[in-house]
PDB file of C-alpha atoms in Angstrom:
ATOM      1  CA  MET A   1      47.100  20.205 -31.274  1.00  0.00           C
ATOM      2  CA  TYR A   2      46.577  23.506 -29.515  1.00  0.00           C
ATOM      3  CA  GLU A   3      48.991  23.894 -26.605  1.00  0.00           C
ATOM      4  CA  CYS A   4      47.526  25.551 -23.502  1.00  0.00           C
ATOM      5  CA  ARG A   5      49.959  27.349 -21.257  1.00  0.00           C
ATOM      6  CA  THR A   6      49.453  28.630 -17.726  1.00  0.00           C
ATOM      7  CA  LEU A   7      45.697  28.219 -17.651  1.00  0.00           C
ATOM      8  CA  ILE A   8      43.959  29.270 -14.440  1.00  0.00           C
ATOM      9  CA  HIS A   9      40.812  27.672 -13.057  1.00  0.00           C
ATOM     10  CA  THR A  10      37.716  29.869 -13.070  1.00  0.00           C
ATOM     11  CA  ASP A  11      34.316  29.532 -11.412  1.00  0.00           C
ATOM     12  CA  THR A  12      32.471  32.156 -13.546  1.00  0.00           C
ATOM     13  CA  GLY A  13      30.002  32.784 -10.729  1.00  0.00           C
ATOM     14  CA  LEU A  14      28.426  29.324 -10.940  1.00  0.00           C
ATOM     15  CA  PHE A  15      28.991  28.647  -7.251  1.00  0.00           C
ATOM     16  CA  GLY A  16      27.315  31.733  -5.832  1.00  0.00           C
ATOM     17  CA  LYS A  17      29.175  33.308  -2.951  1.00  0.00           C
ATOM     18  CA  PHE A  18      31.702  30.470  -2.765  1.00  0.00           C
ATOM     19  CA  ARG A  19      35.115  31.284  -4.197  1.00  0.00           C
ATOM     20  CA  MET A  20      36.434  27.962  -5.342  1.00  0.00           C
ATOM     21  CA  ALA A  21      40.082  29.021  -5.334  1.00  0.00           C
ATOM     22  CA  GLN A  22      39.697  29.674  -1.607  1.00  0.00           C
ATOM     23  CA  VAL A  23      37.809  26.407  -1.081  1.00  0.00           C
ATOM     24  CA  TYR A  24      40.701  24.422  -2.580  1.00  0.00           C
ATOM     25  CA  SER A  25      43.415  26.404  -0.788  1.00  0.00           C
ATOM     26  CA  MET A  26      45.731  24.569   1.591  1.00  0.00           C
ATOM     27  CA  LYS A  27      44.691  26.901   4.398  1.00  0.00           C
ATOM     28  CA  ASN A  28      41.038  25.969   3.973  1.00  0.00           C
ATOM     29  CA  GLN A  29      41.812  22.260   3.656  1.00  0.00           C
ATOM     30  CA  ARG A  30      43.661  22.289   6.972  1.00  0.00           C
ATOM     31  CA  ALA A  31      40.897  24.278   8.661  1.00  0.00           C
ATOM     32  CA  ARG A  32      38.177  21.932   7.397  1.00  0.00           C
ATOM     33  CA  PHE A  33      40.106  18.806   8.387  1.00  0.00           C
ATOM     34  CA  MET A  34      40.566  20.125  11.922  1.00  0.00           C
ATOM     35  CA  GLU A  35      36.889  21.065  12.133  1.00  0.00           C
ATOM     36  CA  ILE A  36      35.716  17.673  10.900  1.00  0.00           C
ATOM     37  CA  LEU A  37      38.370  15.353  12.338  1.00  0.00           C
ATOM     38  CA  GLY A  38      39.684  17.170  15.392  1.00  0.00           C
ATOM     39  CA  ASP A  39      42.485  19.450  16.507  1.00  0.00           C
ATOM     40  CA  LYS A  40      45.768  18.923  14.641  1.00  0.00           C
ATOM     41  CA  MET A  41      44.311  16.020  12.643  1.00  0.00           C
ATOM     42  CA  ASP A  42      45.169  17.891   9.463  1.00  0.00           C
ATOM     43  CA  ARG A  43      48.819  17.059  10.142  1.00  0.00           C
ATOM     44  CA  ARG A  44      48.084  13.351   9.883  1.00  0.00           C
ATOM     45  CA  TYR A  45      46.602  13.572   6.408  1.00  0.00           C
ATOM     46  CA  ILE A  46      47.830  16.738   4.709  1.00  0.00           C
ATOM     47  CA  THR A  47      51.515  17.106   3.872  1.00  0.00           C
ATOM     48  CA  ARG A  48      53.630  18.871   1.299  1.00  0.00           C
ATOM     49  CA  ASN A  49      53.304  15.829  -0.954  1.00  0.00           C
ATOM     50  CA  GLN A  50      49.741  14.778  -0.128  1.00  0.00           C
ATOM     51  CA  PHE A  51      46.766  17.118  -0.306  1.00  0.00           C
ATOM     52  CA  LEU A  52      43.559  17.654  -2.259  1.00  0.00           C
ATOM     53  CA  THR A  53      43.902  18.972  -5.793  1.00  0.00           C
ATOM     54  CA  ARG A  54      41.469  20.166  -8.447  1.00  0.00           C
ATOM     55  CA  GLY A  55      40.819  16.839 -10.111  1.00  0.00           C
ATOM     56  CA  HIS A  56      39.711  17.232 -13.732  1.00  0.00           C
ATOM     57  CA  LEU A  57      36.732  15.151 -14.792  1.00  0.00           C
ATOM     58  CA  ALA A  58      37.323  15.725 -18.501  1.00  0.00           C
ATOM     59  CA  PRO A  59      41.103  16.173 -18.924  1.00  0.00           C
ATOM     60  CA  ARG A  60      42.465  19.017 -21.025  1.00  0.00           C
ATOM     61  CA  VAL A  61      44.423  16.733 -23.338  1.00  0.00           C
ATOM     62  CA  ASP A  62      41.246  14.931 -24.411  1.00  0.00           C
ATOM     63  CA  PHE A  63      40.417  18.022 -26.473  1.00  0.00           C
ATOM     64  CA  THR A  64      42.129  19.408 -29.565  1.00  0.00           C
ATOM     65  CA  LEU A  65      40.538  22.855 -29.842  1.00  0.00           C
ATOM     66  CA  GLY A  66      41.973  25.622 -27.678  1.00  0.00           C
ATOM     67  CA  ALA A  67      38.522  26.840 -26.627  1.00  0.00           C
ATOM     68  CA  LEU A  68      37.600  23.387 -25.343  1.00  0.00           C
ATOM     69  CA  GLN A  69      40.914  22.982 -23.545  1.00  0.00           C
ATOM     70  CA  ARG A  70      40.352  26.301 -21.801  1.00  0.00           C
ATOM     71  CA  ALA A  71      36.788  25.266 -20.922  1.00  0.00           C
ATOM     72  CA  SER A  72      38.151  22.224 -19.074  1.00  0.00           C
ATOM     73  CA  PHE A  73      39.600  24.635 -16.493  1.00  0.00           C
ATOM     74  CA  HIS A  74      36.184  25.701 -15.200  1.00  0.00           C
ATOM     75  CA  TYR A  75      35.627  24.538 -11.633  1.00  0.00           C
ATOM     76  CA  ILE A  76      32.406  22.849 -12.760  1.00  0.00           C
ATOM     77  CA  ASN A  77      34.746  20.291 -14.380  1.00  0.00           C
ATOM     78  CA  THR A  78      36.589  19.509 -11.138  1.00  0.00           C
ATOM     79  CA  ALA A  79      36.176  17.664  -7.868  1.00  0.00           C
ATOM     80  CA  PRO A  80      38.575  17.306  -4.922  1.00  0.00           C
ATOM     81  CA  GLN A  81      41.103  14.572  -5.664  1.00  0.00           C
ATOM     82  CA  TRP A  82      44.133  13.498  -3.662  1.00  0.00           C
ATOM     83  CA  LEU A  83      47.385  14.441  -5.373  1.00  0.00           C
ATOM     84  CA  ARG A  84      48.637  10.874  -5.257  1.00  0.00           C
ATOM     85  CA  GLY A  85      45.699   9.651  -7.315  1.00  0.00           C
ATOM     86  CA  ASN A  86      45.485  12.698  -9.575  1.00  0.00           C
ATOM     87  CA  ALA A  87      49.092  12.384 -10.713  1.00  0.00           C
ATOM     88  CA  GLY A  88      49.161   8.591 -10.429  1.00  0.00           C
ATOM     89  CA  ASP A  89      46.583   5.955 -11.245  1.00  0.00           C
ATOM     90  CA  TRP A  90      43.845   8.359 -12.443  1.00  0.00           C
ATOM     91  CA  ALA A  91      46.255  10.011 -14.885  1.00  0.00           C
ATOM     92  CA  ALA A  92      47.345   6.553 -16.050  1.00  0.00           C
ATOM     93  CA  LEU A  93      43.725   5.533 -16.569  1.00  0.00           C
ATOM     94  CA  GLU A  94      43.025   8.660 -18.638  1.00  0.00           C
ATOM     95  CA  ASP A  95      46.066   7.917 -20.769  1.00  0.00           C
ATOM     96  CA  ALA A  96      45.042   4.280 -21.162  1.00  0.00           C
ATOM     97  CA  VAL A  97      41.612   5.293 -22.495  1.00  0.00           C
ATOM     98  CA  ARG A  98      43.235   7.569 -25.086  1.00  0.00           C
ATOM     99  CA  ARG A  99      45.815   4.959 -26.092  1.00  0.00           C
ATOM    100  CA  ARG A 100      43.204   2.254 -26.519  1.00  0.00           C
ATOM    101  CA  ALA A 101      40.989   4.518 -28.632  1.00  0.00           C
ATOM    102  CA  TYR A 102      43.968   5.413 -30.843  1.00  0.00           C
ATOM    103  CA  ARG A 103      45.175   1.823 -31.125  1.00  0.00           C
ATOM    104  CA  ASN A 104      41.740   0.467 -32.057  1.00  0.00           C
ATOM    105  CA  GLY A 105      40.692   3.415 -34.174  1.00  0.00           C
ATOM    106  CA  SER A 106      37.604   3.678 -31.995  1.00  0.00           C
ATOM    107  CA  ARG A 107      35.171   6.538 -31.650  1.00  0.00           C
ATOM    108  CA  LEU A 108      34.451   6.926 -27.951  1.00  0.00           C
ATOM    109  CA  VAL A 109      31.833   8.738 -25.936  1.00  0.00           C
ATOM    110  CA  VAL A 110      33.190   9.001 -22.386  1.00  0.00           C
ATOM    111  CA  TYR A 111      31.232  10.080 -19.320  1.00  0.00           C
ATOM    112  CA  THR A 112      33.186  10.839 -16.161  1.00  0.00           C
ATOM    113  CA  GLY A 113      31.801  11.439 -12.699  1.00  0.00           C
ATOM    114  CA  THR A 114      32.158  10.786  -8.991  1.00  0.00           C
ATOM    115  CA  TYR A 115      30.437   8.494  -6.512  1.00  0.00           C
ATOM    116  CA  GLY A 116      30.061   8.657  -2.747  1.00  0.00           C
ATOM    117  CA  VAL A 117      31.941  10.697  -0.159  1.00  0.00           C
ATOM    118  CA  CYS A 118      35.449   9.912   1.064  1.00  0.00           C
ATOM    119  CA  THR A 119      35.836   9.344   4.808  1.00  0.00           C
ATOM    120  CA  LEU A 120      38.820   9.492   7.155  1.00  0.00           C
ATOM    121  CA  ALA A 121      39.293   8.477  10.779  1.00  0.00           C
ATOM    122  CA  ASP A 122      38.919  11.328  13.267  1.00  0.00           C
ATOM    123  CA  ALA A 123      40.698  11.794  16.603  1.00  0.00           C
ATOM    124  CA  HIS A 124      38.450   9.075  18.102  1.00  0.00           C
ATOM    125  CA  ASN A 125      39.086   6.679  15.206  1.00  0.00           C
ATOM    126  CA  GLU A 126      35.563   7.155  13.852  1.00  0.00           C
ATOM    127  CA  GLN A 127      35.065   7.658  10.126  1.00  0.00           C
ATOM    128  CA  GLN A 128      33.872  11.129   9.104  1.00  0.00           C
ATOM    129  CA  GLU A 129      32.771  12.337   5.669  1.00  0.00           C
ATOM    130  CA  LEU A 130      34.934  15.054   4.124  1.00  0.00           C
ATOM    131  CA  PHE A 131      33.539  18.299   2.697  1.00  0.00           C
ATOM    132  CA  LEU A 132      35.612  21.338   1.805  1.00  0.00           C
ATOM    133  CA  ASN A 133      32.902  23.848   2.723  1.00  0.00           C
ATOM    134  CA  VAL A 134      29.491  24.258   4.354  1.00  0.00           C
ATOM    135  CA  ASP A 135      26.374  26.200   3.346  1.00  0.00           C
ATOM    136  CA  ASP A 136      24.354  28.655   5.434  1.00  0.00           C
ATOM    137  CA  ASN A 137      22.651  25.735   7.214  1.00  0.00           C
ATOM    138  CA  ASN A 138      25.992  24.104   8.036  1.00  0.00           C
ATOM    139  CA  ASN A 139      25.429  21.319   5.521  1.00  0.00           C
ATOM    140  CA  GLY A 140      28.561  20.008   3.879  1.00  0.00           C
ATOM    141  CA  VAL A 141      29.207  21.114   0.299  1.00  0.00           C
ATOM    142  CA  VAL A 142      32.044  20.379  -2.144  1.00  0.00           C
ATOM    143  CA  PRO A 143      32.360  16.725  -1.082  1.00  0.00           C
ATOM    144  CA  VAL A 144      35.595  14.801  -1.465  1.00  0.00           C
ATOM    145  CA  PRO A 145      34.481  11.889  -3.708  1.00  0.00           C
ATOM    146  CA  LEU A 146      34.891   8.272  -2.701  1.00  0.00           C
ATOM    147  CA  TYR A 147      35.421   7.251  -6.329  1.00  0.00           C
ATOM    148  CA  TYR A 148      36.056   8.758  -9.718  1.00  0.00           C
ATOM    149  CA  TYR A 149      34.662   6.732 -12.604  1.00  0.00           C
ATOM    150  CA  LYS A 150      34.562   6.698 -16.394  1.00  0.00           C
ATOM    151  CA  LEU A 151      31.762   5.231 -18.491  1.00  0.00           C
ATOM    152  CA  ARG A 152      33.131   4.502 -21.924  1.00  0.00           C
ATOM    153  CA  ASN A 153      30.906   3.955 -24.963  1.00  0.00           C
ATOM    154  CA  VAL A 154      32.722   2.415 -27.928  1.00  0.00           C
ATOM    155  CA  VAL A 155      30.635   3.409 -30.938  1.00  0.00           C
ATOM    156  CA  SER A 156      30.620   1.827 -34.396  1.00  0.00           C
ATOM    157  CA  GLU A 157      28.112   1.910 -37.215  1.00  0.00           C
ATOM    158  CA  THR A 158      26.126  -1.051 -35.894  1.00  0.00           C
ATOM    159  CA  TRP A 159      26.843  -1.487 -32.187  1.00  0.00           C
ATOM    160  CA  ILE A 160      27.773   0.173 -28.939  1.00  0.00           C
ATOM    161  CA  ILE A 161      29.851  -1.407 -26.177  1.00  0.00           C
ATOM    162  CA  THR A 162      29.650   0.190 -22.758  1.00  0.00           C
ATOM    163  CA  ASN A 163      32.238  -0.297 -20.041  1.00  0.00           C
ATOM    164  CA  VAL A 164      32.346   1.209 -16.594  1.00  0.00           C
ATOM    165  CA  ILE A 165      35.914   1.924 -15.546  1.00  0.00           C
ATOM    166  CA  ILE A 166      36.447   2.604 -11.853  1.00  0.00           C
ATOM    167  CA  GLN A 167      39.658   3.781 -10.264  1.00  0.00           C
ATOM    168  CA  PHE A 168      40.025   0.493  -8.414  1.00  0.00           C
ATOM    169  CA  TRP A 169      41.913  -2.720  -9.181  1.00  0.00           C
ATOM    170  CA  THR A 170      41.944  -5.324  -6.406  1.00  0.00           C
ATOM    171  CA  GLU A 171      44.193  -7.659  -8.357  1.00  0.00           C
ATOM    172  CA  VAL A 172      47.021  -5.101  -8.514  1.00  0.00           C
ATOM    173  CA  LYS A 173      48.210  -5.216  -4.917  1.00  0.00           C
ATOM    174  CA  LYS A 174      51.317  -3.165  -5.656  1.00  0.00           C
ATOM    175  CA  TYR A 175      49.126  -0.089  -6.331  1.00  0.00           C
ATOM    176  CA  LYS A 176      48.692   1.346  -2.831  1.00  0.00           C
ATOM    177  CA  ASP A 177      46.880   4.336  -4.331  1.00  0.00           C
ATOM    178  CA  ALA A 178      44.737   2.327  -6.752  1.00  0.00           C
ATOM    179  CA  GLY A 179      41.693   2.352  -4.522  1.00  0.00           C
ATOM    180  CA  GLY A 180      39.236   5.093  -5.280  1.00  0.00           C
ATOM    181  CA  ASN A 181      40.027   8.562  -3.985  1.00  0.00           C
ATOM    182  CA  ASN A 182      41.405   7.647  -0.554  1.00  0.00           C
ATOM    183  CA  PRO A 183      45.129   6.867  -0.288  1.00  0.00           C
ATOM    184  CA  PHE A 184      44.766   6.186   3.447  1.00  0.00           C
ATOM    185  CA  GLN A 185      42.528   3.115   3.134  1.00  0.00           C
ATOM    186  CA  GLU A 186      43.667  -0.426   2.502  1.00  0.00           C
ATOM    187  CA  LEU A 187      42.363  -2.301  -0.527  1.00  0.00           C
ATOM    188  CA  ALA A 188      40.384  -4.678   1.707  1.00  0.00           C
ATOM    189  CA  GLU A 189      38.489  -1.720   3.162  1.00  0.00           C
ATOM    190  CA  LEU A 190      37.744  -0.346  -0.283  1.00  0.00           C
ATOM    191  CA  ASP A 191      36.377  -3.725  -1.379  1.00  0.00           C
ATOM    192  CA  LEU A 192      33.476  -3.112   0.994  1.00  0.00           C
ATOM    193  CA  HIS A 193      32.577   0.078  -0.863  1.00  0.00           C
ATOM    194  CA  VAL A 194      32.691  -1.624  -4.254  1.00  0.00           C
ATOM    195  CA  LEU A 195      30.113  -4.168  -3.067  1.00  0.00           C
ATOM    196  CA  VAL A 196      27.537  -1.407  -2.588  1.00  0.00           C
ATOM    197  CA  LEU A 197      28.097   0.364  -5.909  1.00  0.00           C
ATOM    198  CA  PRO A 198      24.846   0.770  -7.878  1.00  0.00           C
ATOM    199  CA  HIS A 199      24.076  -2.262 -10.025  1.00  0.00           C
ATOM    200  CA  SER A 200      23.746  -1.769 -13.765  1.00  0.00           C
ATOM    201  CA  ASN A 201      23.640  -3.748 -16.975  1.00  0.00           C
ATOM    202  CA  VAL A 202      27.230  -2.920 -17.863  1.00  0.00           C
ATOM    203  CA  ASP A 203      30.430  -4.670 -16.927  1.00  0.00           C
ATOM    204  CA  ILE A 204      32.808  -3.238 -14.369  1.00  0.00           C
ATOM    205  CA  LYS A 205      36.215  -4.173 -15.671  1.00  0.00           C
ATOM    206  CA  ARG A 206      39.849  -3.297 -15.525  1.00  0.00           C
ATOM    207  CA  ILE A 207      41.094  -1.280 -18.479  1.00  0.00           C
ATOM    208  CA  PHE A 208      44.823  -1.979 -18.281  1.00  0.00           C
ATOM    209  CA  ARG A 209      45.987  -4.885 -20.441  1.00  0.00           C
TER     210      ARG A 209
END
């Protein structure tokens, strides 16, 4: 496998005047949190060990060719993700998908995306949606997702099985960060969001066995 070293994210002009490196910077995160949530509220949520990272939708290690691994570092392949989830349960889920495909000898087609907008309590204890930037009309852009999800198609010669895998497992109470993309909410609160997820003809199931 090609080994990528010291790859840097690039936006290649896809985001217009926005410079995504600046959007994801700690300085901007703190400024946006104070603007949305109130003065000094950034200190409640952003620490040295907890902040928003560039969460990969399609992870680098899913690809074998160097060109494809480098392509995964375009900002179009990222969304804001809390460090705790990025390096924790989401990384474990990505690894579990790869391990299961290898173990079963399966050919997979995997779609990854985000759903909803993460909210946090402001200085008045009211929930506010989080965006890392605004446009010229002061509309929020670069939303912090409520959930990351994977839709996994297991393909054989005669059939296709589709599973929706969401970063959420209510039965695993020991995973404090196993609820979507918000490490500050309790699992009971996140249950309410799961109830309003779009209905489909596929099963929402836990991948870990």
